[in-house]
Amino acid sequence: MTKHRTTQQWQELDTQRHLHPFTDFNEYAKKPGRIINRAEHIYIYDSDDNQILDGMSGLWCCSLGYSQPAIAEAVSRQFEQLPYYNNFFQCSNAPAVELAERLVDMAPERFTHVFFTNSGSEANDTNIRLLRRYWDLQDKPNKRIIISRQNAYHGSTIASASLGGFGFVHQQFETLPYVEHIVDPNWFINGGDLSPEEFGLKAARALEEKIDEIGEDNIAAFIAEPIQGAGGVIVPPDSYWPEVSRILKARDILFISDEVICGFGRTGELFGSQTLGTEPDLITFAKAVTNGFQPLGGVLVSDKVASVITAKGGEFAHGFTYSGHPIACAAAMATLDIMQSENIFERVRDHAAPYMQKRWAELGKHPIVGHTRGLGMFGSIELVRNKETRERLAPDQVSGGICRDLAIENGLVMRAVGDSMIISPPLICTDGEIDRLIERATLALDLTAEHFSL
């Protein structure tokens, strides 16, 4: 148990000793954040006991909310039986084996194997290693380059952040030399005067142009999120993924679907690639697989890849101390039990997602909302001063931070991505809770408009 301290004491200690992810340390020292003290159902509570509806499911991960005692019980039982052992040196453990079997049984038929990691970042690092091994064993050592997209998020290690497409991140380290980026399919930002369908085709064909530029014989894979989450919940136009799939099927290039955010029911299916009709060779997963209660990630490997790397011999010189950690795997098994016994995917697909998308789209009528988009239990809005010209509320993408702070002050977590506001609420939200989210989002928009004298 933590010590009893006042909010101010926690904040002072936090700024003195704790370096936060993706944080301006100087700014944070001047304006400390909230101390989150407890959580229940879809709500978090700060150290002053203010209730906040968690519209981001933690960090895209607590899809079943915070009150899931069955997961805690599974973890507790595993602590008592086998709290840890590694999966190196011809050893394994029962929870890891059972979870691998379960994931393969749930996934599309072509997936036959699982490699476990501790996070999505490590899983995408693993993908790079799997690609290298696969093409070397195929006697195609020149196939090294990976194509990704601008504003993609694939993790925060040197390798996975190189795969990602954020310029401000790349400015802070030397990226891998064998990653190339193409335009992201954000029609509102990049579409210009094109219709969404026209722009979707243009954005997809940027992949084809990049392949032709580099040469198919030099390209190992294309990596993409079905919906780009941290990039602003970028839902591609309907024309985009069919054209990307056509291009990839015509080329000797592997496809990695990064499902760290889209996986485990967020789009109403196990994976977003199923919802959007793509056929990846590798699937990156993490986050919601344990409902965020334990760190666990991994890669689902298709038979196309697994049959090569398992048949030709030689050690795969890669792995992590905690790969397939028995406690994390036990948490995942309990999470999947809940998802399946409570028909979470069907509930999202048939009711929760359609209702949320209907209510979310209504925000498009607000004077400072220039565009709404969403799919499944994702939503995004673009903040503007002028709907016709798409002029932003203020320079330097500051409006999102203003709206985010006003939302939290009024009981709702929304995330700011530049001038857009995004949500990814728990899949278990009722209609009434979705209504409450929309009410609080509307209030935040009203106050944001007032802040900018509109």
Tab-separated table of C-alpha atoms in Angstrom:
chain	number	residue	atom	x	y	z
A	1	MET	CA	0.000	0.000	0.000
A	2	THR	CA	1.153	3.548	-0.700
A	3	LYS	CA	1.666	6.091	2.041
A	4	HIS	CA	-0.995	8.629	2.891
A	5	ARG	CA	-0.084	12.012	1.442
A	6	THR	CA	-1.937	15.115	0.380
A	7	THR	CA	-2.413	15.817	-3.314
A	8	GLN	CA	0.175	18.589	-3.123
A	9	GLN	CA	2.703	16.264	-1.464
A	10	TRP	CA	2.187	13.620	-4.161
A	11	GLN	CA	2.569	16.221	-6.905
A	12	GLU	CA	5.749	17.669	-5.425
A	13	LEU	CA	7.296	14.225	-5.053
A	14	ASP	CA	6.159	13.312	-8.570
A	15	THR	CA	7.882	16.304	-10.177
A	16	GLN	CA	11.055	15.795	-8.108
A	17	ARG	CA	11.595	12.082	-8.763
A	18	HIS	CA	9.442	10.782	-11.621
A	19	LEU	CA	10.180	11.227	-15.340
A	20	HIS	CA	6.956	10.658	-17.300
A	21	PRO	CA	6.563	9.250	-20.826
A	22	PHE	CA	5.896	11.772	-23.625
A	23	THR	CA	6.062	14.747	-21.243
A	24	ASP	CA	7.664	18.190	-21.301
A	25	PHE	CA	9.575	17.820	-18.019
A	26	ASN	CA	10.098	21.552	-17.569
A	27	GLU	CA	6.432	22.327	-18.133
A	28	TYR	CA	5.295	19.463	-15.902
A	29	ALA	CA	7.432	20.734	-13.025
A	30	LYS	CA	5.551	24.040	-13.204
A	31	LYS	CA	2.116	22.471	-13.622
A	32	PRO	CA	1.946	18.961	-12.124
A	33	GLY	CA	-0.722	16.540	-13.266
A	34	ARG	CA	-3.480	14.736	-11.445
A	35	ILE	CA	-2.667	11.842	-9.145
A	36	ILE	CA	-5.015	8.990	-10.042
A	37	ASN	CA	-5.840	7.196	-6.845
A	38	ARG	CA	-8.423	4.512	-7.638
A	39	ALA	CA	-10.706	3.222	-10.372
A	40	GLU	CA	-14.082	1.542	-10.661
A	41	HIS	CA	-16.052	0.327	-13.686
A	42	ILE	CA	-15.386	2.989	-16.386
A	43	TYR	CA	-14.377	5.741	-13.973
A	44	ILE	CA	-11.085	6.873	-12.483
A	45	TYR	CA	-10.780	8.972	-9.311
A	46	ASP	CA	-8.011	11.393	-8.470
A	47	SER	CA	-6.456	12.012	-5.057
A	48	ASP	CA	-9.138	14.637	-4.366
A	49	ASP	CA	-11.786	11.999	-5.184
A	50	ASN	CA	-13.005	13.685	-8.354
A	51	GLN	CA	-14.764	11.183	-10.610
A	52	ILE	CA	-13.651	11.173	-14.268
A	53	LEU	CA	-15.214	9.062	-17.020
A	54	ASP	CA	-12.289	7.357	-18.731
A	55	GLY	CA	-12.964	7.957	-22.403
A	56	MET	CA	-9.571	6.479	-23.342
A	57	SER	CA	-9.778	3.087	-21.561
A	58	GLY	CA	-6.572	3.836	-19.677
A	59	LEU	CA	-4.164	3.987	-22.620
A	60	TRP	CA	-6.406	2.148	-25.123
A	61	CYS	CA	-6.127	-0.982	-22.960
A	62	CYS	CA	-8.786	-1.299	-20.214
A	63	SER	CA	-11.518	-2.343	-22.629
A	64	LEU	CA	-13.482	-4.147	-19.909
A	65	GLY	CA	-13.178	-1.295	-17.435
A	66	TYR	CA	-11.507	-1.472	-14.059
A	67	SER	CA	-13.801	-3.787	-12.075
A	68	GLN	CA	-12.880	-7.281	-13.233
A	69	PRO	CA	-12.157	-9.415	-10.161
A	70	ALA	CA	-11.882	-12.604	-12.232
A	71	ILE	CA	-8.658	-11.314	-13.783
A	72	ALA	CA	-7.232	-10.462	-10.359
A	73	GLU	CA	-8.191	-13.911	-9.090
A	74	ALA	CA	-6.475	-15.608	-12.029
A	75	VAL	CA	-3.336	-13.592	-11.368
A	76	SER	CA	-3.442	-14.467	-7.669
A	77	ARG	CA	-3.792	-18.189	-8.378
A	78	GLN	CA	-0.872	-18.088	-10.789
A	79	PHE	CA	1.275	-16.272	-8.212
A	80	GLU	CA	0.736	-19.194	-5.861
A	81	GLN	CA	1.471	-21.902	-8.429
A	82	LEU	CA	4.265	-20.498	-10.619
A	83	PRO	CA	5.055	-16.786	-10.241
A	84	TYR	CA	7.793	-16.863	-12.872
A	85	TYR	CA	9.888	-19.005	-15.112
A	86	ASN	CA	11.477	-18.217	-18.453
A	87	ASN	CA	10.742	-19.732	-21.847
A	88	PHE	CA	14.385	-19.993	-22.930
A	89	PHE	CA	16.531	-23.130	-23.097
A	90	GLN	CA	13.946	-25.758	-24.044
A	91	CYS	CA	11.518	-24.736	-21.288
A	92	SER	CA	7.932	-23.505	-21.308
A	93	ASN	CA	5.031	-22.923	-18.925
A	94	ALA	CA	1.411	-24.006	-19.081
A	95	PRO	CA	-0.242	-20.528	-19.207
A	96	ALA	CA	1.947	-19.485	-22.151
A	97	VAL	CA	1.206	-22.699	-24.049
A	98	GLU	CA	-2.534	-22.477	-23.384
A	99	LEU	CA	-2.698	-18.804	-24.345
A	100	ALA	CA	-0.823	-19.445	-27.587
A	101	GLU	CA	-3.277	-22.206	-28.462
A	102	ARG	CA	-6.251	-20.005	-27.583
A	103	LEU	CA	-5.084	-17.058	-29.651
A	104	VAL	CA	-4.404	-19.271	-32.666
A	105	ASP	CA	-7.858	-20.853	-32.316
A	106	MET	CA	-9.502	-17.407	-32.187
A	107	ALA	CA	-7.470	-15.822	-34.986
A	108	PRO	CA	-8.049	-16.222	-38.743
A	109	GLU	CA	-7.158	-19.713	-39.908
A	110	ARG	CA	-3.827	-18.841	-41.549
A	111	PHE	CA	-2.235	-17.966	-38.163
A	112	THR	CA	-0.485	-20.909	-36.534
A	113	HIS	CA	2.077	-19.583	-34.023
A	114	VAL	CA	2.572	-16.860	-31.382
A	115	PHE	CA	5.722	-15.129	-30.130
A	116	PHE	CA	5.182	-13.411	-26.758
A	117	THR	CA	6.658	-10.081	-25.669
A	118	ASN	CA	5.879	-7.574	-22.915
A	119	SER	CA	4.503	-4.736	-25.060
A	120	GLY	CA	3.546	-3.633	-28.528
A	121	SER	CA	6.899	-1.892	-28.893
A	122	GLU	CA	8.766	-5.132	-28.271
A	123	ALA	CA	6.358	-6.982	-30.542
A	124	ASN	CA	7.170	-4.661	-33.437
A	125	ASP	CA	10.885	-5.035	-32.707
A	126	THR	CA	10.216	-8.777	-32.919
A	127	ASN	CA	8.496	-8.287	-36.270
A	128	ILE	CA	11.675	-6.720	-37.634
A	129	ARG	CA	13.660	-9.742	-36.447
A	130	LEU	CA	11.087	-12.163	-37.903
A	131	LEU	CA	11.169	-10.363	-41.248
A	132	ARG	CA	14.954	-10.529	-41.385
A	133	ARG	CA	14.982	-14.220	-40.513
A	134	TYR	CA	12.211	-15.062	-43.004
A	135	TRP	CA	13.795	-13.345	-45.998
A	136	ASP	CA	17.309	-14.626	-45.188
A	137	LEU	CA	15.974	-18.180	-45.106
A	138	GLN	CA	14.280	-17.480	-48.436
A	139	ASP	CA	17.672	-16.449	-49.870
A	140	LYS	CA	16.447	-12.910	-50.442
A	141	PRO	CA	18.831	-10.892	-48.231
A	142	ASN	CA	18.152	-7.625	-50.076
A	143	LYS	CA	14.590	-7.481	-48.801
A	144	ARG	CA	15.293	-5.210	-45.834
A	145	ILE	CA	13.190	-2.055	-46.194
A	146	ILE	CA	9.931	-1.658	-44.279
A	147	ILE	CA	7.327	0.823	-45.502
A	148	SER	CA	5.223	2.584	-42.880
A	149	ARG	CA	3.014	5.693	-42.823
A	150	GLN	CA	3.260	9.219	-41.522
A	151	ASN	CA	1.518	9.719	-38.166
A	152	ALA	CA	1.671	5.987	-37.482
A	153	TYR	CA	2.436	4.807	-33.959
A	154	HIS	CA	4.203	1.474	-33.611
A	155	GLY	CA	5.932	1.863	-30.246
A	156	SER	CA	8.653	3.780	-28.470
A	157	THR	CA	11.855	1.742	-28.646
A	158	ILE	CA	14.458	2.878	-31.195
A	159	ALA	CA	13.240	0.272	-33.687
A	160	SER	CA	9.491	0.622	-33.169
A	161	ALA	CA	9.656	4.428	-33.024
A	162	SER	CA	11.541	4.333	-36.326
A	163	LEU	CA	8.624	2.373	-37.748
A	164	GLY	CA	6.311	5.063	-36.408
A	165	GLY	CA	5.739	8.198	-38.416
A	166	PHE	CA	5.977	11.156	-36.027
A	167	GLY	CA	8.536	13.784	-36.989
A	168	PHE	CA	8.851	15.264	-33.501
A	169	VAL	CA	9.790	11.804	-32.205
A	170	HIS	CA	12.334	11.183	-34.962
A	171	GLN	CA	14.054	14.488	-34.200
A	172	GLN	CA	15.189	13.121	-30.835
A	173	PHE	CA	17.199	10.096	-32.041
A	174	GLU	CA	18.765	8.519	-35.127
A	175	THR	CA	16.145	6.393	-36.840
A	176	LEU	CA	16.767	3.059	-38.517
A	177	PRO	CA	17.967	3.575	-42.097
A	178	TYR	CA	15.751	0.862	-43.580
A	179	VAL	CA	12.320	2.400	-42.826
A	180	GLU	CA	10.440	4.519	-45.374
A	181	HIS	CA	7.186	6.439	-44.867
A	182	ILE	CA	4.262	7.296	-47.111
A	183	VAL	CA	1.281	9.620	-46.600
A	184	ASP	CA	-1.365	8.625	-44.060
A	185	PRO	CA	-5.002	8.297	-45.235
A	186	ASN	CA	-6.353	11.291	-43.268
A	187	TRP	CA	-8.818	12.838	-45.721
A	188	PHE	CA	-9.575	15.934	-43.586
A	189	ILE	CA	-5.888	16.871	-43.330
A	190	ASN	CA	-4.466	15.582	-46.610
A	191	GLY	CA	-7.418	15.207	-48.963
A	192	GLY	CA	-7.577	18.735	-50.335
A	193	ASP	CA	-10.350	19.058	-52.920
A	194	LEU	CA	-10.575	15.313	-53.555
A	195	SER	CA	-13.595	13.323	-52.465
A	196	PRO	CA	-12.915	10.795	-49.690
A	197	GLU	CA	-13.089	7.951	-52.222
A	198	GLU	CA	-10.669	9.676	-54.605
A	199	PHE	CA	-8.259	10.475	-51.794
A	200	GLY	CA	-8.433	6.920	-50.430
A	201	LEU	CA	-7.244	5.593	-53.785
A	202	LYS	CA	-4.529	8.243	-54.013
A	203	ALA	CA	-3.221	7.484	-50.509
A	204	ALA	CA	-3.214	3.742	-51.217
A	205	ARG	CA	-1.375	4.214	-54.498
A	206	ALA	CA	1.354	6.095	-52.635
A	207	LEU	CA	2.331	2.614	-51.435
A	208	GLU	CA	2.575	1.378	-55.016
A	209	GLU	CA	4.647	4.409	-55.990
A	210	LYS	CA	7.037	3.837	-53.087
A	211	ILE	CA	7.429	0.164	-54.030
A	212	ASP	CA	8.230	1.124	-57.608
A	213	GLU	CA	10.696	3.753	-56.400
A	214	ILE	CA	12.619	1.429	-54.084
A	215	GLY	CA	12.152	-1.825	-55.944
A	216	GLU	CA	10.066	-4.777	-54.857
A	217	ASP	CA	13.188	-6.908	-54.377
A	218	ASN	CA	14.389	-4.526	-51.654
A	219	ILE	CA	11.187	-4.345	-49.586
A	220	ALA	CA	10.512	-6.721	-46.709
A	221	ALA	CA	7.108	-5.532	-45.495
A	222	PHE	CA	4.435	-2.892	-45.169
A	223	ILE	CA	3.301	-2.151	-41.593
A	224	ALA	CA	0.074	-0.345	-40.751
A	225	GLU	CA	-2.577	0.058	-38.088
A	226	PRO	CA	-6.108	-0.673	-39.376
A	227	ILE	CA	-7.072	2.650	-37.778
A	228	GLN	CA	-4.217	4.966	-36.805
A	229	GLY	CA	-4.943	5.579	-33.142
A	230	ALA	CA	-2.322	7.932	-31.736
A	231	GLY	CA	-2.195	9.709	-35.092
A	232	GLY	CA	-5.690	11.024	-34.438
A	233	VAL	CA	-8.027	8.030	-34.930
A	234	ILE	CA	-7.490	8.135	-38.684
A	235	VAL	CA	-10.239	6.058	-40.280
A	236	PRO	CA	-9.299	5.582	-43.953
A	237	PRO	CA	-11.869	6.203	-46.684
A	238	ASP	CA	-13.676	3.031	-47.783
A	239	SER	CA	-11.621	2.901	-50.979
A	240	TYR	CA	-8.284	2.734	-49.158
A	241	TRP	CA	-7.844	-0.790	-47.780
A	242	PRO	CA	-9.166	-2.693	-50.826
A	243	GLU	CA	-6.630	-0.852	-52.987
A	244	VAL	CA	-3.792	-1.479	-50.507
A	245	SER	CA	-4.742	-5.161	-50.430
A	246	ARG	CA	-4.701	-5.311	-54.247
A	247	ILE	CA	-1.230	-3.782	-54.317
A	248	LEU	CA	0.195	-6.108	-51.674
A	249	LYS	CA	-1.284	-9.250	-53.219
A	250	ALA	CA	0.428	-8.403	-56.492
A	251	ARG	CA	3.845	-8.028	-54.824
A	252	ASP	CA	6.226	-10.255	-52.897
A	253	ILE	CA	5.942	-8.135	-49.741
A	254	LEU	CA	4.744	-9.156	-46.271
A	255	PHE	CA	2.013	-7.217	-44.463
A	256	ILE	CA	2.109	-6.487	-40.720
A	257	SER	CA	-1.163	-5.355	-39.157
A	258	ASP	CA	-0.430	-3.505	-35.920
A	259	GLU	CA	-3.479	-4.348	-33.795
A	260	VAL	CA	-2.176	-3.099	-30.445
A	261	ILE	CA	-5.043	-0.594	-30.336
A	262	CYS	CA	-7.565	-2.153	-32.731
A	263	GLY	CA	-7.392	-5.707	-31.378
A	264	PHE	CA	-9.695	-7.604	-29.029
A	265	GLY	CA	-13.063	-6.142	-29.890
A	266	ARG	CA	-12.405	-2.451	-30.435
A	267	THR	CA	-13.862	-2.646	-33.962
A	268	GLY	CA	-16.403	-5.371	-33.169
A	269	GLU	CA	-14.156	-8.258	-34.259
A	270	LEU	CA	-11.113	-9.909	-32.697
A	271	PHE	CA	-8.908	-7.763	-34.949
A	272	GLY	CA	-9.436	-4.614	-36.967
A	273	SER	CA	-7.968	-6.326	-40.026
A	274	GLN	CA	-10.993	-8.624	-40.005
A	275	THR	CA	-13.384	-5.682	-39.835
A	276	LEU	CA	-11.612	-3.923	-42.705
A	277	GLY	CA	-11.040	-7.016	-44.825
A	278	THR	CA	-7.241	-7.185	-44.983
A	279	GLU	CA	-5.090	-10.331	-44.818
A	280	PRO	CA	-1.893	-9.700	-42.831
A	281	ASP	CA	1.004	-12.123	-42.521
A	282	LEU	CA	1.926	-10.913	-39.021
A	283	ILE	CA	-0.317	-9.342	-36.367
A	284	THR	CA	1.059	-7.221	-33.534
A	285	PHE	CA	-1.014	-7.351	-30.333
A	286	ALA	CA	-0.818	-6.056	-26.741
A	287	LYS	CA	-2.835	-3.763	-24.421
A	288	ALA	CA	-6.412	-5.142	-24.280
A	289	VAL	CA	-5.264	-8.777	-24.353
A	290	THR	CA	-4.928	-8.534	-20.541
A	291	ASN	CA	-7.339	-5.605	-20.149
A	292	GLY	CA	-4.225	-3.621	-19.243
A	293	PHE	CA	-3.932	-5.445	-15.915
A	294	GLN	CA	-0.590	-7.081	-16.784
A	295	PRO	CA	2.062	-6.166	-19.401
A	296	LEU	CA	1.815	-8.563	-22.326
A	297	GLY	CA	2.269	-8.286	-26.072
A	298	GLY	CA	3.147	-10.507	-28.943
A	299	VAL	CA	3.069	-11.391	-32.605
A	300	LEU	CA	0.661	-13.768	-34.294
A	301	VAL	CA	2.601	-15.474	-37.067
A	302	SER	CA	0.953	-16.861	-40.194
A	303	ASP	CA	1.774	-20.301	-41.538
A	304	LYS	CA	3.398	-18.591	-44.538
A	305	VAL	CA	6.072	-17.163	-42.227
A	306	ALA	CA	6.122	-19.826	-39.516
A	307	SER	CA	6.610	-22.677	-41.980
A	308	VAL	CA	9.825	-21.057	-43.205
A	309	ILE	CA	11.364	-20.039	-39.878
A	310	THR	CA	10.557	-23.360	-38.191
A	311	ALA	CA	11.538	-25.728	-41.003
A	312	LYS	CA	15.003	-24.631	-42.073
A	313	GLY	CA	16.794	-24.897	-38.741
A	314	GLY	CA	19.116	-22.550	-36.886
A	315	GLU	CA	18.515	-20.613	-33.701
A	316	PHE	CA	16.218	-17.581	-33.722
A	317	ALA	CA	18.473	-15.349	-31.629
A	318	HIS	CA	15.827	-13.135	-30.093
A	319	GLY	CA	13.688	-13.005	-26.948
A	320	PHE	CA	12.953	-11.323	-23.628
A	321	THR	CA	13.326	-12.369	-20.009
A	322	TYR	CA	9.586	-12.036	-19.508
A	323	SER	CA	8.402	-13.472	-22.865
A	324	GLY	CA	5.334	-15.556	-22.057
A	325	HIS	CA	5.372	-14.600	-18.361
A	326	PRO	CA	3.002	-17.051	-16.641
A	327	ILE	CA	1.192	-14.378	-14.616
A	328	ALA	CA	0.636	-12.127	-17.635
A	329	CYS	CA	-0.594	-15.092	-19.667
A	330	ALA	CA	-2.977	-16.081	-16.871
A	331	ALA	CA	-4.366	-12.531	-16.897
A	332	ALA	CA	-4.867	-12.779	-20.664
A	333	MET	CA	-6.689	-16.093	-20.396
A	334	ALA	CA	-9.057	-14.619	-17.811
A	335	THR	CA	-9.597	-11.543	-20.003
A	336	LEU	CA	-10.476	-13.690	-23.016
A	337	ASP	CA	-12.831	-15.757	-20.834
A	338	ILE	CA	-14.786	-12.592	-20.033
A	339	MET	CA	-14.771	-11.356	-23.614
A	340	GLN	CA	-16.119	-14.636	-24.899
A	341	SER	CA	-18.584	-15.486	-22.112
A	342	GLU	CA	-20.109	-11.997	-22.235
A	343	ASN	CA	-20.125	-11.841	-26.051
A	344	ILE	CA	-18.194	-8.564	-25.970
A	345	PHE	CA	-17.282	-8.559	-29.678
A	346	GLU	CA	-20.873	-9.137	-30.776
A	347	ARG	CA	-22.158	-6.538	-28.318
A	348	VAL	CA	-19.772	-3.960	-29.711
A	349	ARG	CA	-20.476	-4.821	-33.349
A	350	ASP	CA	-24.263	-5.047	-33.076
A	351	HIS	CA	-25.096	-2.346	-30.554
A	352	ALA	CA	-22.480	-0.382	-28.609
A	353	ALA	CA	-20.453	0.769	-31.633
A	354	PRO	CA	-23.436	1.775	-33.827
A	355	TYR	CA	-24.939	3.697	-30.915
A	356	MET	CA	-21.679	5.440	-30.048
A	357	GLN	CA	-21.010	6.354	-33.685
A	358	LYS	CA	-24.515	7.811	-34.001
A	359	ARG	CA	-24.063	9.966	-30.885
A	360	TRP	CA	-20.453	10.909	-31.748
A	361	ALA	CA	-21.467	12.073	-35.236
A	362	GLU	CA	-23.914	14.503	-33.622
A	363	LEU	CA	-20.927	16.485	-32.352
A	364	GLY	CA	-20.358	17.513	-35.963
A	365	LYS	CA	-23.125	20.095	-35.495
A	366	HIS	CA	-21.071	21.947	-32.886
A	367	PRO	CA	-19.743	25.313	-34.139
A	368	ILE	CA	-16.076	24.427	-33.549
A	369	VAL	CA	-16.172	20.861	-34.926
A	370	GLY	CA	-15.071	20.684	-38.555
A	371	HIS	CA	-15.079	16.911	-38.988
A	372	THR	CA	-16.093	13.797	-37.084
A	373	ARG	CA	-14.887	10.289	-37.799
A	374	GLY	CA	-15.025	6.950	-36.081
A	375	LEU	CA	-15.411	3.204	-36.351
A	376	GLY	CA	-16.264	0.676	-33.689
A	377	MET	CA	-15.520	2.167	-30.289
A	378	PHE	CA	-13.191	4.851	-31.671
A	379	GLY	CA	-14.014	8.507	-32.246
A	380	SER	CA	-12.235	11.664	-33.371
A	381	ILE	CA	-13.241	15.280	-33.964
A	382	GLU	CA	-11.305	18.107	-35.609
A	383	LEU	CA	-11.432	21.504	-33.897
A	384	VAL	CA	-11.808	24.480	-36.228
A	385	ARG	CA	-12.664	28.179	-36.227
A	386	ASN	CA	-14.219	28.002	-39.684
A	387	LYS	CA	-15.876	24.849	-40.991
A	388	GLU	CA	-15.633	25.858	-44.641
A	389	THR	CA	-11.973	26.875	-44.741
A	390	ARG	CA	-10.896	24.431	-41.989
A	391	GLU	CA	-9.066	27.269	-40.247
A	392	ARG	CA	-7.908	26.146	-36.818
A	393	LEU	CA	-8.880	27.783	-33.542
A	394	ALA	CA	-5.314	28.931	-32.904
A	395	PRO	CA	-1.806	28.474	-34.338
A	396	ASP	CA	0.618	25.746	-33.255
A	397	GLN	CA	-2.036	23.113	-32.518
A	398	VAL	CA	-2.801	24.408	-29.038
A	399	SER	CA	-6.571	24.022	-29.157
A	400	GLY	CA	-6.540	20.302	-28.400
A	401	GLY	CA	-4.665	20.777	-25.143
A	402	ILE	CA	-7.138	23.457	-24.057
A	403	CYS	CA	-10.119	21.229	-24.837
A	404	ARG	CA	-8.501	18.211	-23.137
A	405	ASP	CA	-7.921	20.116	-19.900
A	406	LEU	CA	-11.458	21.500	-19.902
A	407	ALA	CA	-12.832	18.002	-20.493
A	408	ILE	CA	-10.921	16.538	-17.550
A	409	GLU	CA	-11.998	19.415	-15.304
A	410	ASN	CA	-15.568	18.474	-16.154
A	411	GLY	CA	-15.265	14.734	-15.644
A	412	LEU	CA	-14.146	13.251	-18.970
A	413	VAL	CA	-10.828	11.933	-20.276
A	414	MET	CA	-10.417	12.797	-23.949
A	415	ARG	CA	-7.012	12.791	-25.609
A	416	ALA	CA	-5.650	15.660	-27.648
A	417	VAL	CA	-3.734	14.968	-30.868
A	418	GLY	CA	-2.817	18.374	-32.208
A	419	ASP	CA	-6.139	20.049	-33.036
A	420	SER	CA	-8.167	16.853	-32.830
A	421	MET	CA	-9.846	15.211	-29.846
A	422	ILE	CA	-10.021	11.427	-29.703
A	423	ILE	CA	-11.801	8.832	-27.593
A	424	SER	CA	-11.597	5.079	-27.152
A	425	PRO	CA	-14.000	4.288	-24.298
A	426	PRO	CA	-14.414	0.903	-22.610
A	427	LEU	CA	-16.327	-1.629	-24.673
A	428	ILE	CA	-18.699	-2.266	-21.776
A	429	CYS	CA	-20.226	1.231	-21.814
A	430	THR	CA	-24.019	1.286	-21.648
A	431	ASP	CA	-26.121	3.634	-23.780
A	432	GLY	CA	-26.560	5.869	-20.745
A	433	GLU	CA	-22.812	6.029	-20.190
A	434	ILE	CA	-22.221	6.870	-23.845
A	435	ASP	CA	-24.817	9.635	-23.475
A	436	ARG	CA	-22.926	10.920	-20.438
A	437	LEU	CA	-19.678	10.898	-22.424
A	438	ILE	CA	-21.307	12.937	-25.208
A	439	GLU	CA	-22.772	15.407	-22.704
A	440	ARG	CA	-19.384	15.985	-21.096
A	441	ALA	CA	-17.660	16.216	-24.477
A	442	THR	CA	-20.209	18.803	-25.581
A	443	LEU	CA	-19.600	20.839	-22.437
A	444	ALA	CA	-15.841	20.734	-23.090
A	445	LEU	CA	-16.452	21.963	-26.643
A	446	ASP	CA	-18.695	24.771	-25.381
A	447	LEU	CA	-16.043	25.886	-22.909
A	448	THR	CA	-13.328	25.634	-25.569
A	449	ALA	CA	-15.361	27.871	-27.881
A	450	GLU	CA	-15.809	30.314	-25.014
A	451	HIS	CA	-12.059	30.223	-24.313
A	452	PHE	CA	-11.392	31.275	-27.914
A	453	SER	CA	-14.166	33.922	-27.772
A	454	LEU	CA	-16.426	32.123	-30.235
